[in-house]
Amino acid sequence: MDLQLKDRTVVVTGASSGVGLATARYLLSEGARVAACARDLGRLTAAFDEFSWADKDSIHLASCDVTDQEATNAFIAGTLDRFGAMDGLVCNAGRSLMATLQETTDQQLRDEFELKIFGVLNMVRSARIALSASAHGSVVNVNAILARQPELRLAATSAARAALLNLTHSLAEDLAKDGTRVNSVLLGLVDTGQWRRRFENAGTDLDYEAWSAEIAGDRGIKLGRFGTAEEVAFHIVCLLSPNSGYTTGATIDVGGGVGRYV
């Protein structure tokens, strides 16, 4: 299937690993131009070294703190200087805070909302005019099933994710007048570097596959395993495609059946 992404420009935040990197890989394989950012430019550049098969003229890399409006303005300006236009935005920068409410400080709670809310809002504000100039402007916010199904051990992250889902619906309504679509992908447990690090620190005799399957069973994941970054990236890229031109304000769960809400 032709996703009609060839020569279109897509910005991906948090692109140095995991879902962001997998999304960039998928977009480049479809012939899109990718402007990618992360806080650590060295790590981002090293990650993109694996794309030796891609046209280097189709890649723009930059350091950007998405919680800083001046930084996001500069990143989008640099993208437009490089490629001349912008068609899509993937807001993927994020992390999880494994802590109960009692274990969470006020500053940690503020930091979660700063990243989840302003990390998206700053990028959308910076990119809005450029996206409105595209015939197929699209935003995809990478969120989590926690937005609808909170966990006590991820209390602050759950609350911030719920706020982001609400904000996404508001943005979808607001940006519709520009012709820009806004959608969400809600992910469950995904096999990323974060989980690999937890495995290394777990002190278990199990191998990674058995250890992760045990966690998947404990979390009620019906498919009995973690998802992959590539499985999430597929849905992100499909929502960016002009073939999804009548879809806005929608959410897609990529969680292996962990969602129990109606």
PDB file of C-alpha atoms in Angstrom:
ATOM      1  CA  MET A   1       0.000   0.000   0.000  1.00  0.00           C
ATOM      2  CA  ASP A   2       1.249   3.466  -0.888  1.00  0.00           C
ATOM      3  CA  LEU A   3       0.932   5.641   2.228  1.00  0.00           C
ATOM      4  CA  GLN A   4       1.548   8.774   0.114  1.00  0.00           C
ATOM      5  CA  LEU A   5       4.346   9.956   2.392  1.00  0.00           C
ATOM      6  CA  LYS A   6       7.111  10.193  -0.182  1.00  0.00           C
ATOM      7  CA  ASP A   7       8.829  13.607  -0.075  1.00  0.00           C
ATOM      8  CA  ARG A   8       6.615  14.789   2.786  1.00  0.00           C
ATOM      9  CA  THR A   9       8.335  16.283   5.840  1.00  0.00           C
ATOM     10  CA  VAL A  10       7.577  14.897   9.292  1.00  0.00           C
ATOM     11  CA  VAL A  11       8.981  16.081  12.618  1.00  0.00           C
ATOM     12  CA  VAL A  12       9.565  13.416  15.295  1.00  0.00           C
ATOM     13  CA  THR A  13      10.416  14.326  18.891  1.00  0.00           C
ATOM     14  CA  GLY A  14      12.141  11.970  21.300  1.00  0.00           C
ATOM     15  CA  ALA A  15      13.642  10.190  18.305  1.00  0.00           C
ATOM     16  CA  SER A  16      16.897   8.809  19.707  1.00  0.00           C
ATOM     17  CA  SER A  17      15.432   5.453  20.741  1.00  0.00           C
ATOM     18  CA  GLY A  18      12.316   3.327  21.078  1.00  0.00           C
ATOM     19  CA  VAL A  19       9.099   4.395  19.397  1.00  0.00           C
ATOM     20  CA  GLY A  20      10.519   7.673  18.091  1.00  0.00           C
ATOM     21  CA  LEU A  21      13.452   5.981  16.375  1.00  0.00           C
ATOM     22  CA  ALA A  22      11.232   3.231  14.963  1.00  0.00           C
ATOM     23  CA  THR A  23       8.836   5.870  13.607  1.00  0.00           C
ATOM     24  CA  ALA A  24      11.699   7.730  11.921  1.00  0.00           C
ATOM     25  CA  ARG A  25      12.907   4.464  10.362  1.00  0.00           C
ATOM     26  CA  TYR A  26       9.421   3.693   9.030  1.00  0.00           C
ATOM     27  CA  LEU A  27       8.994   7.189   7.604  1.00  0.00           C
ATOM     28  CA  LEU A  28      12.366   7.100   5.852  1.00  0.00           C
ATOM     29  CA  SER A  29      11.515   3.715   4.348  1.00  0.00           C
ATOM     30  CA  GLU A  30       8.368   5.335   2.911  1.00  0.00           C
ATOM     31  CA  GLY A  31      10.470   8.052   1.275  1.00  0.00           C
ATOM     32  CA  ALA A  32       9.549  10.810   3.714  1.00  0.00           C
ATOM     33  CA  ARG A  33      11.892  13.507   4.958  1.00  0.00           C
ATOM     34  CA  VAL A  34      12.448  13.353   8.715  1.00  0.00           C
ATOM     35  CA  ALA A  35      13.378  16.141  11.117  1.00  0.00           C
ATOM     36  CA  ALA A  36      14.206  14.451  14.397  1.00  0.00           C
ATOM     37  CA  CYS A  37      15.091  15.861  17.781  1.00  0.00           C
ATOM     38  CA  ALA A  38      16.143  14.727  21.226  1.00  0.00           C
ATOM     39  CA  ARG A  39      17.828  16.441  24.140  1.00  0.00           C
ATOM     40  CA  ASP A  40      21.098  14.552  23.571  1.00  0.00           C
ATOM     41  CA  LEU A  41      22.263  15.297  20.014  1.00  0.00           C
ATOM     42  CA  GLY A  42      25.190  12.882  20.262  1.00  0.00           C
ATOM     43  CA  ARG A  43      22.915   9.990  21.161  1.00  0.00           C
ATOM     44  CA  LEU A  44      20.459  10.986  18.437  1.00  0.00           C
ATOM     45  CA  THR A  45      23.185  11.138  15.796  1.00  0.00           C
ATOM     46  CA  ALA A  46      24.562   7.758  16.859  1.00  0.00           C
ATOM     47  CA  ALA A  47      21.095   6.210  16.648  1.00  0.00           C
ATOM     48  CA  PHE A  48      20.556   7.551  13.121  1.00  0.00           C
ATOM     49  CA  ASP A  49      23.889   6.114  11.988  1.00  0.00           C
ATOM     50  CA  GLU A  50      22.010   2.841  11.488  1.00  0.00           C
ATOM     51  CA  PHE A  51      20.118   4.446   8.597  1.00  0.00           C
ATOM     52  CA  SER A  52      23.039   4.240   6.186  1.00  0.00           C
ATOM     53  CA  TRP A  53      20.572   3.130   3.506  1.00  0.00           C
ATOM     54  CA  ALA A  54      18.590   6.388   3.754  1.00  0.00           C
ATOM     55  CA  ASP A  55      19.210   9.538   1.741  1.00  0.00           C
ATOM     56  CA  LYS A  56      21.165  11.835   4.069  1.00  0.00           C
ATOM     57  CA  ASP A  57      19.498  14.830   2.423  1.00  0.00           C
ATOM     58  CA  SER A  58      16.215  13.527   3.857  1.00  0.00           C
ATOM     59  CA  ILE A  59      17.365  13.750   7.488  1.00  0.00           C
ATOM     60  CA  HIS A  60      17.654  16.767   9.773  1.00  0.00           C
ATOM     61  CA  LEU A  61      18.820  16.215  13.363  1.00  0.00           C
ATOM     62  CA  ALA A  62      18.841  18.720  16.214  1.00  0.00           C
ATOM     63  CA  SER A  63      18.962  18.963  19.977  1.00  0.00           C
ATOM     64  CA  CYS A  64      15.719  20.284  21.421  1.00  0.00           C
ATOM     65  CA  ASP A  65      14.147  20.499  24.866  1.00  0.00           C
ATOM     66  CA  VAL A  66      10.436  20.325  24.041  1.00  0.00           C
ATOM     67  CA  THR A  67       9.516  21.989  27.346  1.00  0.00           C
ATOM     68  CA  ASP A  68      11.256  25.181  26.142  1.00  0.00           C
ATOM     69  CA  GLN A  69       9.176  27.230  23.692  1.00  0.00           C
ATOM     70  CA  GLU A  70      12.193  29.089  22.331  1.00  0.00           C
ATOM     71  CA  ALA A  71      13.910  25.753  21.659  1.00  0.00           C
ATOM     72  CA  THR A  72      10.909  24.329  19.793  1.00  0.00           C
ATOM     73  CA  ASN A  73      10.579  27.540  17.777  1.00  0.00           C
ATOM     74  CA  ALA A  74      14.228  27.260  16.757  1.00  0.00           C
ATOM     75  CA  PHE A  75      13.895  23.575  15.868  1.00  0.00           C
ATOM     76  CA  ILE A  76      10.874  24.127  13.637  1.00  0.00           C
ATOM     77  CA  ALA A  77      12.543  27.150  12.021  1.00  0.00           C
ATOM     78  CA  GLY A  78      15.596  25.003  11.309  1.00  0.00           C
ATOM     79  CA  THR A  79      13.402  22.292   9.820  1.00  0.00           C
ATOM     80  CA  LEU A  80      11.693  24.774   7.514  1.00  0.00           C
ATOM     81  CA  ASP A  81      15.048  26.240   6.486  1.00  0.00           C
ATOM     82  CA  ARG A  82      16.236  22.737   5.615  1.00  0.00           C
ATOM     83  CA  PHE A  83      13.161  21.296   3.911  1.00  0.00           C
ATOM     84  CA  GLY A  84      10.989  24.310   3.090  1.00  0.00           C
ATOM     85  CA  ALA A  85       7.744  22.804   4.410  1.00  0.00           C
ATOM     86  CA  MET A  86       6.253  20.573   7.059  1.00  0.00           C
ATOM     87  CA  ASP A  87       3.458  18.008   6.769  1.00  0.00           C
ATOM     88  CA  GLY A  88       3.445  16.023   9.989  1.00  0.00           C
ATOM     89  CA  LEU A  89       4.379  16.161  13.650  1.00  0.00           C
ATOM     90  CA  VAL A  90       4.891  13.206  15.979  1.00  0.00           C
ATOM     91  CA  CYS A  91       4.991  14.275  19.637  1.00  0.00           C
ATOM     92  CA  ASN A  92       6.757  11.341  21.217  1.00  0.00           C
ATOM     93  CA  ALA A  93       9.098  12.820  23.843  1.00  0.00           C
ATOM     94  CA  GLY A  94       8.223  11.297  27.180  1.00  0.00           C
ATOM     95  CA  ARG A  95       9.057   9.069  30.103  1.00  0.00           C
ATOM     96  CA  SER A  96       7.333   7.272  32.971  1.00  0.00           C
ATOM     97  CA  LEU A  97       7.720   7.957  36.673  1.00  0.00           C
ATOM     98  CA  MET A  98       7.411   4.697  38.613  1.00  0.00           C
ATOM     99  CA  ALA A  99       6.086   5.983  41.941  1.00  0.00           C
ATOM    100  CA  THR A 100       2.930   6.064  44.039  1.00  0.00           C
ATOM    101  CA  LEU A 101       1.388   9.381  45.034  1.00  0.00           C
ATOM    102  CA  GLN A 102       3.033   9.136  48.452  1.00  0.00           C
ATOM    103  CA  GLU A 103       6.421   8.618  46.798  1.00  0.00           C
ATOM    104  CA  THR A 104       5.994  11.478  44.321  1.00  0.00           C
ATOM    105  CA  THR A 105       7.285  14.931  45.186  1.00  0.00           C
ATOM    106  CA  ASP A 106       5.474  18.072  44.107  1.00  0.00           C
ATOM    107  CA  GLN A 107       8.337  18.902  41.751  1.00  0.00           C
ATOM    108  CA  GLN A 108       8.172  15.474  40.126  1.00  0.00           C
ATOM    109  CA  LEU A 109       4.441  15.955  39.584  1.00  0.00           C
ATOM    110  CA  ARG A 110       5.047  19.365  38.009  1.00  0.00           C
ATOM    111  CA  ASP A 111       7.799  17.885  35.816  1.00  0.00           C
ATOM    112  CA  GLU A 112       5.445  15.186  34.533  1.00  0.00           C
ATOM    113  CA  PHE A 113       2.846  17.745  33.470  1.00  0.00           C
ATOM    114  CA  GLU A 114       5.536  20.032  32.060  1.00  0.00           C
ATOM    115  CA  LEU A 115       6.774  17.295  29.731  1.00  0.00           C
ATOM    116  CA  LYS A 116       3.465  15.658  28.820  1.00  0.00           C
ATOM    117  CA  ILE A 117       1.487  18.891  28.295  1.00  0.00           C
ATOM    118  CA  PHE A 118       3.949  21.611  27.348  1.00  0.00           C
ATOM    119  CA  GLY A 119       6.126  19.125  25.463  1.00  0.00           C
ATOM    120  CA  VAL A 120       3.198  18.759  23.054  1.00  0.00           C
ATOM    121  CA  LEU A 121       1.731  22.244  23.274  1.00  0.00           C
ATOM    122  CA  ASN A 122       5.056  23.959  22.562  1.00  0.00           C
ATOM    123  CA  MET A 123       5.661  21.845  19.465  1.00  0.00           C
ATOM    124  CA  VAL A 124       2.134  22.416  18.146  1.00  0.00           C
ATOM    125  CA  ARG A 125       2.395  26.167  18.715  1.00  0.00           C
ATOM    126  CA  SER A 126       5.735  26.271  16.893  1.00  0.00           C
ATOM    127  CA  ALA A 127       4.533  24.127  13.992  1.00  0.00           C
ATOM    128  CA  ARG A 128       0.927  25.243  13.590  1.00  0.00           C
ATOM    129  CA  ILE A 129       1.407  27.743  10.766  1.00  0.00           C
ATOM    130  CA  ALA A 130       3.636  25.387   8.790  1.00  0.00           C
ATOM    131  CA  LEU A 131       1.219  22.489   9.237  1.00  0.00           C
ATOM    132  CA  SER A 132      -1.720  24.630   8.120  1.00  0.00           C
ATOM    133  CA  ALA A 133       0.132  25.371   4.869  1.00  0.00           C
ATOM    134  CA  SER A 134       0.254  21.642   4.068  1.00  0.00           C
ATOM    135  CA  ALA A 135      -2.578  19.988   2.191  1.00  0.00           C
ATOM    136  CA  HIS A 136      -2.263  17.036   4.569  1.00  0.00           C
ATOM    137  CA  GLY A 137      -1.164  18.474   7.930  1.00  0.00           C
ATOM    138  CA  SER A 138      -1.263  15.887  10.702  1.00  0.00           C
ATOM    139  CA  VAL A 139      -0.243  15.602  14.365  1.00  0.00           C
ATOM    140  CA  VAL A 140       0.084  12.315  16.238  1.00  0.00           C
ATOM    141  CA  ASN A 141       0.519  12.420  20.000  1.00  0.00           C
ATOM    142  CA  VAL A 142       2.138   9.315  21.436  1.00  0.00           C
ATOM    143  CA  ASN A 143       0.292   8.704  24.687  1.00  0.00           C
ATOM    144  CA  ALA A 144      -0.433   5.686  26.890  1.00  0.00           C
ATOM    145  CA  ILE A 145      -3.355   3.528  27.929  1.00  0.00           C
ATOM    146  CA  LEU A 146      -2.646   4.977  31.377  1.00  0.00           C
ATOM    147  CA  ALA A 147      -4.593   7.998  30.138  1.00  0.00           C
ATOM    148  CA  ARG A 148      -7.792   5.970  30.453  1.00  0.00           C
ATOM    149  CA  GLN A 149      -6.689   3.262  32.861  1.00  0.00           C
ATOM    150  CA  PRO A 150      -4.473   4.708  35.616  1.00  0.00           C
ATOM    151  CA  GLU A 151      -2.078   2.703  37.768  1.00  0.00           C
ATOM    152  CA  LEU A 152      -1.279   3.590  41.377  1.00  0.00           C
ATOM    153  CA  ARG A 153       2.423   2.804  40.866  1.00  0.00           C
ATOM    154  CA  LEU A 154       2.448   5.323  37.991  1.00  0.00           C
ATOM    155  CA  ALA A 155       0.165   7.874  39.615  1.00  0.00           C
ATOM    156  CA  ALA A 156       1.706  11.134  38.366  1.00  0.00           C
ATOM    157  CA  THR A 157       2.323   9.767  34.882  1.00  0.00           C
ATOM    158  CA  SER A 158      -1.252   8.458  34.698  1.00  0.00           C
ATOM    159  CA  ALA A 159      -2.659  11.874  35.609  1.00  0.00           C
ATOM    160  CA  ALA A 160      -0.444  13.678  33.087  1.00  0.00           C
ATOM    161  CA  ARG A 161      -1.340  11.158  30.376  1.00  0.00           C
ATOM    162  CA  ALA A 162      -5.059  11.729  31.030  1.00  0.00           C
ATOM    163  CA  ALA A 163      -4.520  15.468  30.718  1.00  0.00           C
ATOM    164  CA  LEU A 164      -2.698  14.955  27.419  1.00  0.00           C
ATOM    165  CA  LEU A 165      -5.553  12.880  26.019  1.00  0.00           C
ATOM    166  CA  ASN A 166      -7.988  15.643  26.922  1.00  0.00           C
ATOM    167  CA  LEU A 167      -5.678  18.252  25.375  1.00  0.00           C
ATOM    168  CA  THR A 168      -5.390  16.178  22.196  1.00  0.00           C
ATOM    169  CA  HIS A 169      -9.142  16.270  21.706  1.00  0.00           C
ATOM    170  CA  SER A 170      -9.137  20.039  22.221  1.00  0.00           C
ATOM    171  CA  LEU A 171      -6.314  20.415  19.704  1.00  0.00           C
ATOM    172  CA  ALA A 172      -8.168  18.229  17.205  1.00  0.00           C
ATOM    173  CA  GLU A 173     -11.156  20.552  17.361  1.00  0.00           C
ATOM    174  CA  ASP A 174      -9.055  23.707  17.314  1.00  0.00           C
ATOM    175  CA  LEU A 175      -6.710  22.731  14.465  1.00  0.00           C
ATOM    176  CA  ALA A 176      -9.512  21.336  12.304  1.00  0.00           C
ATOM    177  CA  LYS A 177     -10.185  24.888  11.131  1.00  0.00           C
ATOM    178  CA  ASP A 178      -6.610  24.866   9.736  1.00  0.00           C
ATOM    179  CA  GLY A 179      -7.188  21.557   7.968  1.00  0.00           C
ATOM    180  CA  THR A 180      -4.771  19.855  10.369  1.00  0.00           C
ATOM    181  CA  ARG A 181      -5.708  16.508  11.890  1.00  0.00           C
ATOM    182  CA  VAL A 182      -4.736  15.535  15.474  1.00  0.00           C
ATOM    183  CA  ASN A 183      -4.858  11.954  16.761  1.00  0.00           C
ATOM    184  CA  SER A 184      -3.442   9.776  19.535  1.00  0.00           C
ATOM    185  CA  VAL A 185      -1.770   6.415  19.809  1.00  0.00           C
ATOM    186  CA  LEU A 186      -2.145   4.911  23.275  1.00  0.00           C
ATOM    187  CA  LEU A 187       0.541   2.370  23.990  1.00  0.00           C
ATOM    188  CA  GLY A 188       0.848  -0.272  26.663  1.00  0.00           C
ATOM    189  CA  LEU A 189       4.067  -2.015  27.652  1.00  0.00           C
ATOM    190  CA  VAL A 190       6.555  -1.665  24.824  1.00  0.00           C
ATOM    191  CA  ASP A 191       9.980  -3.296  24.628  1.00  0.00           C
ATOM    192  CA  THR A 192      12.247  -0.257  24.824  1.00  0.00           C
ATOM    193  CA  GLY A 193      15.568   0.623  26.419  1.00  0.00           C
ATOM    194  CA  GLN A 194      13.740   1.613  29.593  1.00  0.00           C
ATOM    195  CA  TRP A 195      12.516  -1.946  30.147  1.00  0.00           C
ATOM    196  CA  ARG A 196      15.902  -3.399  29.160  1.00  0.00           C
ATOM    197  CA  ARG A 197      17.521  -1.300  31.878  1.00  0.00           C
ATOM    198  CA  ARG A 198      14.960  -2.468  34.435  1.00  0.00           C
ATOM    199  CA  PHE A 199      15.704  -6.066  33.454  1.00  0.00           C
ATOM    200  CA  GLU A 200      19.428  -5.541  33.920  1.00  0.00           C
ATOM    201  CA  ASN A 201      18.799  -4.132  37.394  1.00  0.00           C
ATOM    202  CA  ALA A 202      16.264  -6.793  38.400  1.00  0.00           C
ATOM    203  CA  GLY A 203      18.797  -9.410  39.493  1.00  0.00           C
ATOM    204  CA  THR A 204      16.662 -12.206  38.046  1.00  0.00           C
ATOM    205  CA  ASP A 205      17.741 -15.652  36.847  1.00  0.00           C
ATOM    206  CA  LEU A 206      15.207 -15.450  34.013  1.00  0.00           C
ATOM    207  CA  ASP A 207      16.153 -14.435  30.487  1.00  0.00           C
ATOM    208  CA  TYR A 208      14.604 -11.234  29.126  1.00  0.00           C
ATOM    209  CA  GLU A 209      11.836 -13.020  27.183  1.00  0.00           C
ATOM    210  CA  ALA A 210      10.673 -14.990  30.240  1.00  0.00           C
ATOM    211  CA  TRP A 211      11.045 -11.998  32.561  1.00  0.00           C
ATOM    212  CA  SER A 212       9.020  -9.702  30.291  1.00  0.00           C
ATOM    213  CA  ALA A 213       6.361 -12.391  29.736  1.00  0.00           C
ATOM    214  CA  GLU A 214       5.986 -12.708  33.497  1.00  0.00           C
ATOM    215  CA  ILE A 215       5.431  -8.956  33.789  1.00  0.00           C
ATOM    216  CA  ALA A 216       2.986  -9.025  30.874  1.00  0.00           C
ATOM    217  CA  GLY A 217       0.980 -11.723  32.639  1.00  0.00           C
ATOM    218  CA  ASP A 218       1.004  -9.762  35.896  1.00  0.00           C
ATOM    219  CA  ARG A 219      -0.252  -6.639  34.075  1.00  0.00           C
ATOM    220  CA  GLY A 220      -3.092  -8.500  32.375  1.00  0.00           C
ATOM    221  CA  ILE A 221      -1.785  -8.203  28.814  1.00  0.00           C
ATOM    222  CA  LYS A 222      -3.902 -10.681  26.866  1.00  0.00           C
ATOM    223  CA  LEU A 223      -1.243 -11.402  24.229  1.00  0.00           C
ATOM    224  CA  GLY A 224       1.201 -12.313  26.984  1.00  0.00           C
ATOM    225  CA  ARG A 225       4.156 -10.222  25.824  1.00  0.00           C
ATOM    226  CA  PHE A 226       5.491  -6.699  25.455  1.00  0.00           C
ATOM    227  CA  GLY A 227       4.825  -4.868  22.220  1.00  0.00           C
ATOM    228  CA  THR A 228       7.590  -3.680  19.934  1.00  0.00           C
ATOM    229  CA  ALA A 229       8.433  -0.140  18.947  1.00  0.00           C
ATOM    230  CA  GLU A 230       7.826  -1.100  15.314  1.00  0.00           C
ATOM    231  CA  GLU A 231       4.260  -2.220  16.116  1.00  0.00           C
ATOM    232  CA  VAL A 232       3.533   1.216  17.579  1.00  0.00           C
ATOM    233  CA  ALA A 233       5.304   3.054  14.756  1.00  0.00           C
ATOM    234  CA  PHE A 234       3.080   1.351  12.172  1.00  0.00           C
ATOM    235  CA  HIS A 235      -0.041   2.993  13.610  1.00  0.00           C
ATOM    236  CA  ILE A 236       1.652   6.374  13.974  1.00  0.00           C
ATOM    237  CA  VAL A 237       2.722   6.368  10.336  1.00  0.00           C
ATOM    238  CA  CYS A 238      -0.708   5.247   9.161  1.00  0.00           C
ATOM    239  CA  LEU A 239      -2.327   8.172  11.002  1.00  0.00           C
ATOM    240  CA  LEU A 240       0.151  10.551   9.356  1.00  0.00           C
ATOM    241  CA  SER A 241      -0.749   9.233   5.918  1.00  0.00           C
ATOM    242  CA  PRO A 242      -3.141  11.237   3.708  1.00  0.00           C
ATOM    243  CA  ASN A 243      -5.028   7.939   3.442  1.00  0.00           C
ATOM    244  CA  SER A 244      -6.256   8.719   6.991  1.00  0.00           C
ATOM    245  CA  GLY A 245      -7.476  12.116   5.828  1.00  0.00           C
ATOM    246  CA  TYR A 246     -10.934  11.745   7.424  1.00  0.00           C
ATOM    247  CA  THR A 247      -9.619  10.712  10.849  1.00  0.00           C
ATOM    248  CA  THR A 248      -9.120  13.302  13.586  1.00  0.00           C
ATOM    249  CA  GLY A 249      -9.677  13.294  17.332  1.00  0.00           C
ATOM    250  CA  ALA A 250      -9.270   9.515  17.310  1.00  0.00           C
ATOM    251  CA  THR A 251      -7.261   7.198  19.542  1.00  0.00           C
ATOM    252  CA  ILE A 252      -5.745   3.815  18.710  1.00  0.00           C
ATOM    253  CA  ASP A 253      -4.777   1.376  21.465  1.00  0.00           C
ATOM    254  CA  VAL A 254      -1.562  -0.563  20.921  1.00  0.00           C
ATOM    255  CA  GLY A 255      -1.436  -2.519  24.155  1.00  0.00           C
ATOM    256  CA  GLY A 256      -1.857  -6.218  23.494  1.00  0.00           C
ATOM    257  CA  GLY A 257      -5.357  -6.223  24.983  1.00  0.00           C
ATOM    258  CA  VAL A 258      -4.436  -4.636  28.322  1.00  0.00           C
ATOM    259  CA  GLY A 259      -7.169  -1.997  28.039  1.00  0.00           C
ATOM    260  CA  ARG A 260     -10.131  -2.890  30.263  1.00  0.00           C
ATOM    261  CA  TYR A 261     -12.123   0.323  29.913  1.00  0.00           C
ATOM    262  CA  VAL A 262     -15.243   0.464  27.734  1.00  0.00           C
TER     263      VAL A 262
END
